[in-house]
PDB file of C-alpha atoms in Angstrom:
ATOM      1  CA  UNK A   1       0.000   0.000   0.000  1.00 81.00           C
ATOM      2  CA  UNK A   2       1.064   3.668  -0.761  1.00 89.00           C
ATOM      3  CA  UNK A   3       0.339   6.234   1.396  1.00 95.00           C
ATOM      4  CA  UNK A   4       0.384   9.924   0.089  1.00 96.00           C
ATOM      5  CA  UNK A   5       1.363  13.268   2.608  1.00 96.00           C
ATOM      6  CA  UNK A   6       0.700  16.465   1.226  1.00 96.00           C
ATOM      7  CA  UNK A   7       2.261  19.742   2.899  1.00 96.00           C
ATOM      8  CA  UNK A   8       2.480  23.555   1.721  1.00 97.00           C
ATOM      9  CA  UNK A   9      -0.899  24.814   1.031  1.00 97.00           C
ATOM     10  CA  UNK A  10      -2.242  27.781   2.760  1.00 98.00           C
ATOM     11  CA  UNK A  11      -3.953  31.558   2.267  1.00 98.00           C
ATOM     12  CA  UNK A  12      -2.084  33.655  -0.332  1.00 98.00           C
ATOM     13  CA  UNK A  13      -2.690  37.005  -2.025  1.00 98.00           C
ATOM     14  CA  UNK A  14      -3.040  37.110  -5.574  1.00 98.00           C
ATOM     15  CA  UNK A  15       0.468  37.264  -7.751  1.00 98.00           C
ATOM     16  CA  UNK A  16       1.879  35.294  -4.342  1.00 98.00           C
ATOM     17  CA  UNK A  17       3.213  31.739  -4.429  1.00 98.00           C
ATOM     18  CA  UNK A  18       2.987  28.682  -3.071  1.00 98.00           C
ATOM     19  CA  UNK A  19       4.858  25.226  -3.261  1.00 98.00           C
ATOM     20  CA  UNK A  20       3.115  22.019  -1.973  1.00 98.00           C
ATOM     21  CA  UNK A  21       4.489  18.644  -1.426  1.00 98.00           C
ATOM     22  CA  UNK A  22       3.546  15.185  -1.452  1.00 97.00           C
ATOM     23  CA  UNK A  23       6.097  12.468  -0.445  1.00 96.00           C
ATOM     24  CA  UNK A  24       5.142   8.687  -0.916  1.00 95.00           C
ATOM     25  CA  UNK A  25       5.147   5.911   1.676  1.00 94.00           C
ATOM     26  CA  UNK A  26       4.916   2.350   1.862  1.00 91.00           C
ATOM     27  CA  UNK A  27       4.781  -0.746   0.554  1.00 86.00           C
ATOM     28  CA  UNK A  28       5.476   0.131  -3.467  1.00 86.00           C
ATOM     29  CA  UNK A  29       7.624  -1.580  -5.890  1.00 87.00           C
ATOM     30  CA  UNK A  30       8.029   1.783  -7.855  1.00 89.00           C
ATOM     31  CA  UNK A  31       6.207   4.832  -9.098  1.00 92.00           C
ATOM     32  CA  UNK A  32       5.264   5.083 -12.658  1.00 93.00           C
ATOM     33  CA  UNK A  33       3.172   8.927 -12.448  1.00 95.00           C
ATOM     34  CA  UNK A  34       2.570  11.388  -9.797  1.00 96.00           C
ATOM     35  CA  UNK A  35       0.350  14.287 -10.317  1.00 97.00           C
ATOM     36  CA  UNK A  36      -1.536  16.880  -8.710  1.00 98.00           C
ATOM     37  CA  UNK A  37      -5.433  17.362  -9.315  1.00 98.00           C
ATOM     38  CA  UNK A  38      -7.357  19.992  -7.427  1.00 98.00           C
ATOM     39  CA  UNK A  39     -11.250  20.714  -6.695  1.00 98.00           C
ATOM     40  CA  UNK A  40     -13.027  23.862  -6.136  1.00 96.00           C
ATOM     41  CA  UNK A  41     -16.698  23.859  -4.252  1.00 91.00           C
ATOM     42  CA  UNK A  42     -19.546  22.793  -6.354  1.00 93.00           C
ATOM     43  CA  UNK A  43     -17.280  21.611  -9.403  1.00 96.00           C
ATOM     44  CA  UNK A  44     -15.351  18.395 -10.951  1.00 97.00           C
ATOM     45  CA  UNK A  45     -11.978  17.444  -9.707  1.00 97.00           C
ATOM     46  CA  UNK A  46      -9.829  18.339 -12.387  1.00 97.00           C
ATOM     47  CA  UNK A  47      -5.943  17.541 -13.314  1.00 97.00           C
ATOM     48  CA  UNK A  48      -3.329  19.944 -12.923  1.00 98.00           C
ATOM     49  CA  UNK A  49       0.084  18.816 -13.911  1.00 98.00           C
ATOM     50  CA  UNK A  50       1.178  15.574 -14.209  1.00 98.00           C
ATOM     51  CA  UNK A  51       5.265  13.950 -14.236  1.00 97.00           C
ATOM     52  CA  UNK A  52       5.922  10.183 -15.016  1.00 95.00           C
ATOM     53  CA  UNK A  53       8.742   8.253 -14.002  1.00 91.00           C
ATOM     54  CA  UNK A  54      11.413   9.168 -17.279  1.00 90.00           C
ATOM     55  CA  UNK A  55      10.619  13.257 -16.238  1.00 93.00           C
ATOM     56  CA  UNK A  56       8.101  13.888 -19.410  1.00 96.00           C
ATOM     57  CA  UNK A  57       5.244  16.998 -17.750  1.00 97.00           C
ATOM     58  CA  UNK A  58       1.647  17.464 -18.646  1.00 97.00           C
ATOM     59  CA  UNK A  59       0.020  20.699 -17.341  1.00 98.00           C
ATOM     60  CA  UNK A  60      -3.382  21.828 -17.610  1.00 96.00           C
ATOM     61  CA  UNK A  61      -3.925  24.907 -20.037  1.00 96.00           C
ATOM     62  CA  UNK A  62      -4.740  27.611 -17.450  1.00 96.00           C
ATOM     63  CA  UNK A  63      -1.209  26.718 -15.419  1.00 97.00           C
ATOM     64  CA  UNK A  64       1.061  26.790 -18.300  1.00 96.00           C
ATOM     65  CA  UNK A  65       3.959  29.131 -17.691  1.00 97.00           C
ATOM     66  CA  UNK A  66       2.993  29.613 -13.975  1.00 98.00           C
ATOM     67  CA  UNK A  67       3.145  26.458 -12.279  1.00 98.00           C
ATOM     68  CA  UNK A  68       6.131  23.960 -12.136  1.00 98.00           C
ATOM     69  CA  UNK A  69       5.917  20.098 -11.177  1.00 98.00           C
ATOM     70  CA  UNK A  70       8.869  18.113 -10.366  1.00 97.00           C
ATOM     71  CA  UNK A  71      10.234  15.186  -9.037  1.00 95.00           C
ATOM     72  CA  UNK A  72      12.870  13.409  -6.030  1.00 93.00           C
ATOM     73  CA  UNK A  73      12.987  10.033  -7.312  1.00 87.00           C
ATOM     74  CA  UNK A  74      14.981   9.099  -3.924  1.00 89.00           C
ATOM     75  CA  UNK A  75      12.555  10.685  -1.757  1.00 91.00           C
ATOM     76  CA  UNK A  76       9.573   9.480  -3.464  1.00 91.00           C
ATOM     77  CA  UNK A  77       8.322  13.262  -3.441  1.00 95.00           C
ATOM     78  CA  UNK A  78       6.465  15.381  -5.956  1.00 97.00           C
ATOM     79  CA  UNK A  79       6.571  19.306  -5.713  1.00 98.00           C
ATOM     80  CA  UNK A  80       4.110  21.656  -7.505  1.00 98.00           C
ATOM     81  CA  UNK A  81       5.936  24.966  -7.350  1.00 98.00           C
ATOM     82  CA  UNK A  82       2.815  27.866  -7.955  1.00 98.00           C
ATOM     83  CA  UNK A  83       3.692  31.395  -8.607  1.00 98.00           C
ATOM     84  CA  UNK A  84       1.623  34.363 -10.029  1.00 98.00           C
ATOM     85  CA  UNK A  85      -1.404  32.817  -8.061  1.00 98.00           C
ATOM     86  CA  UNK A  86      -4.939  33.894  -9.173  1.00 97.00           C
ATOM     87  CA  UNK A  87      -8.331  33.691  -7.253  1.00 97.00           C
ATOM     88  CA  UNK A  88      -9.493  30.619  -9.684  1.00 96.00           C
ATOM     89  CA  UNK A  89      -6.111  28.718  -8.413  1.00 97.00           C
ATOM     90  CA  UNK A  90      -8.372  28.633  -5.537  1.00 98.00           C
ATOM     91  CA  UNK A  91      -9.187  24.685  -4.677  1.00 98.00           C
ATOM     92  CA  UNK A  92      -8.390  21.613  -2.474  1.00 98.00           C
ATOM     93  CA  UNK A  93      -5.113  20.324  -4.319  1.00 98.00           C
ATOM     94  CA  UNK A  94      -4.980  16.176  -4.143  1.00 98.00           C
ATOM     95  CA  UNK A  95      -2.049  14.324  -5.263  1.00 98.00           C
ATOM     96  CA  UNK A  96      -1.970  11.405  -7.032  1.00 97.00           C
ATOM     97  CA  UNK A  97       0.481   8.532  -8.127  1.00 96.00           C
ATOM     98  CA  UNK A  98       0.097   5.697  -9.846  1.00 94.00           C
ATOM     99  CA  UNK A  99       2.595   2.578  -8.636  1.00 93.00           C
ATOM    100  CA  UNK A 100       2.853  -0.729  -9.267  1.00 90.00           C
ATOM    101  CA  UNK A 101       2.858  -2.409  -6.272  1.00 84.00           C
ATOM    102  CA  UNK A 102       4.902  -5.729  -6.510  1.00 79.00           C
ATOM    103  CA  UNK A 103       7.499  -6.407  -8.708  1.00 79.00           C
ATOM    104  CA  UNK A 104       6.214  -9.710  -9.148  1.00 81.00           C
ATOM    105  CA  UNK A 105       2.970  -9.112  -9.893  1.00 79.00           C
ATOM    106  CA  UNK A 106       3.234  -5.320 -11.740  1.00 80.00           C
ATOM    107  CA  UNK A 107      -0.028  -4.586 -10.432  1.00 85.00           C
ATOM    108  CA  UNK A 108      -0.583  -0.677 -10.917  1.00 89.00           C
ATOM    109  CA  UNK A 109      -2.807   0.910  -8.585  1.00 93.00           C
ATOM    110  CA  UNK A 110      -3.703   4.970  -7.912  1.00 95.00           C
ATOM    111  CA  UNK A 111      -3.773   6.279  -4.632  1.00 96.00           C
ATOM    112  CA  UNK A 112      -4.813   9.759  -3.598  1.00 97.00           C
ATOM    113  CA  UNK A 113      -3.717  11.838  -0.631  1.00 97.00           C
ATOM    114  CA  UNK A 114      -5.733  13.971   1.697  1.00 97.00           C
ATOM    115  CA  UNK A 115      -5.849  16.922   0.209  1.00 97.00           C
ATOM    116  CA  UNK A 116      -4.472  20.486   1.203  1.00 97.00           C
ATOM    117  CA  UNK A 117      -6.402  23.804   0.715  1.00 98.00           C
ATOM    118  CA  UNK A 118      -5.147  26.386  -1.147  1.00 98.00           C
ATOM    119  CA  UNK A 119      -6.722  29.744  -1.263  1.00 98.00           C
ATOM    120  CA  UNK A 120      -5.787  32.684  -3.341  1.00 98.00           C
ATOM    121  CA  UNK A 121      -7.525  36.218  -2.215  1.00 97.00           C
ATOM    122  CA  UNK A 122      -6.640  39.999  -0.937  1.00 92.00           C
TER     123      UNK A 122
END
């Protein structure tokens, strides 16, 4: 089983930044994706940015050129470095990664962490 701790949200003004972390625990044989989805009141959980295992980055339209995902393969920990933060940023940020669990096996599973709120507003 992989568990998922996510750190570094918080209140921020808009233009401010923020960087949040998630490092992975457990029983894992490795991890093939970890992203970061996020989900404002009323509305769909939607994907952020994304970074797979070789380093290649997905990133949702509206983030482009303002947010930056990366990796610590040794640490097992994904970082989603937000700067020029608007009020629509605002949202409950979730990572995700996607691991296969036994070597033997090569099982892939997703697991999800807790969440951590980030709001954006003056």
């Amino acid at each position: 089983q992989v568990q998922l701790t996510e750190s570094g949200g918080g209140l921020v003004q808009p233009g401010g930044s923020l960087r949040l972390s998630c490092a992975a625990s457990g029983s894992f044989f490795s991890i093939n994706v970890m992203a970061w989805y996020r989900q404002a009141p009323g509305k769909e959980r939607e994907s952020v940015a994304s970074i797979s295992r070789l380093g290649n980055r997905d990133y949702q339209g509206s983030v482009k050129g303002r947010f930056t995902i990366s990796r610590d393969s040794v640490k097992n920990t994904v970082y989603l470095q937000m700067n020029n933060l608007k009020p629509e940023d605002t949202a409950v940020y979730y990572c995700n990664a996607l691991a296969v669990r036994s070597g033997v096996t090569g099982t892939l599973q997703s697991y999800w962490g807790q969440g951590t709120q980030v709001t954006v507003s003056s």
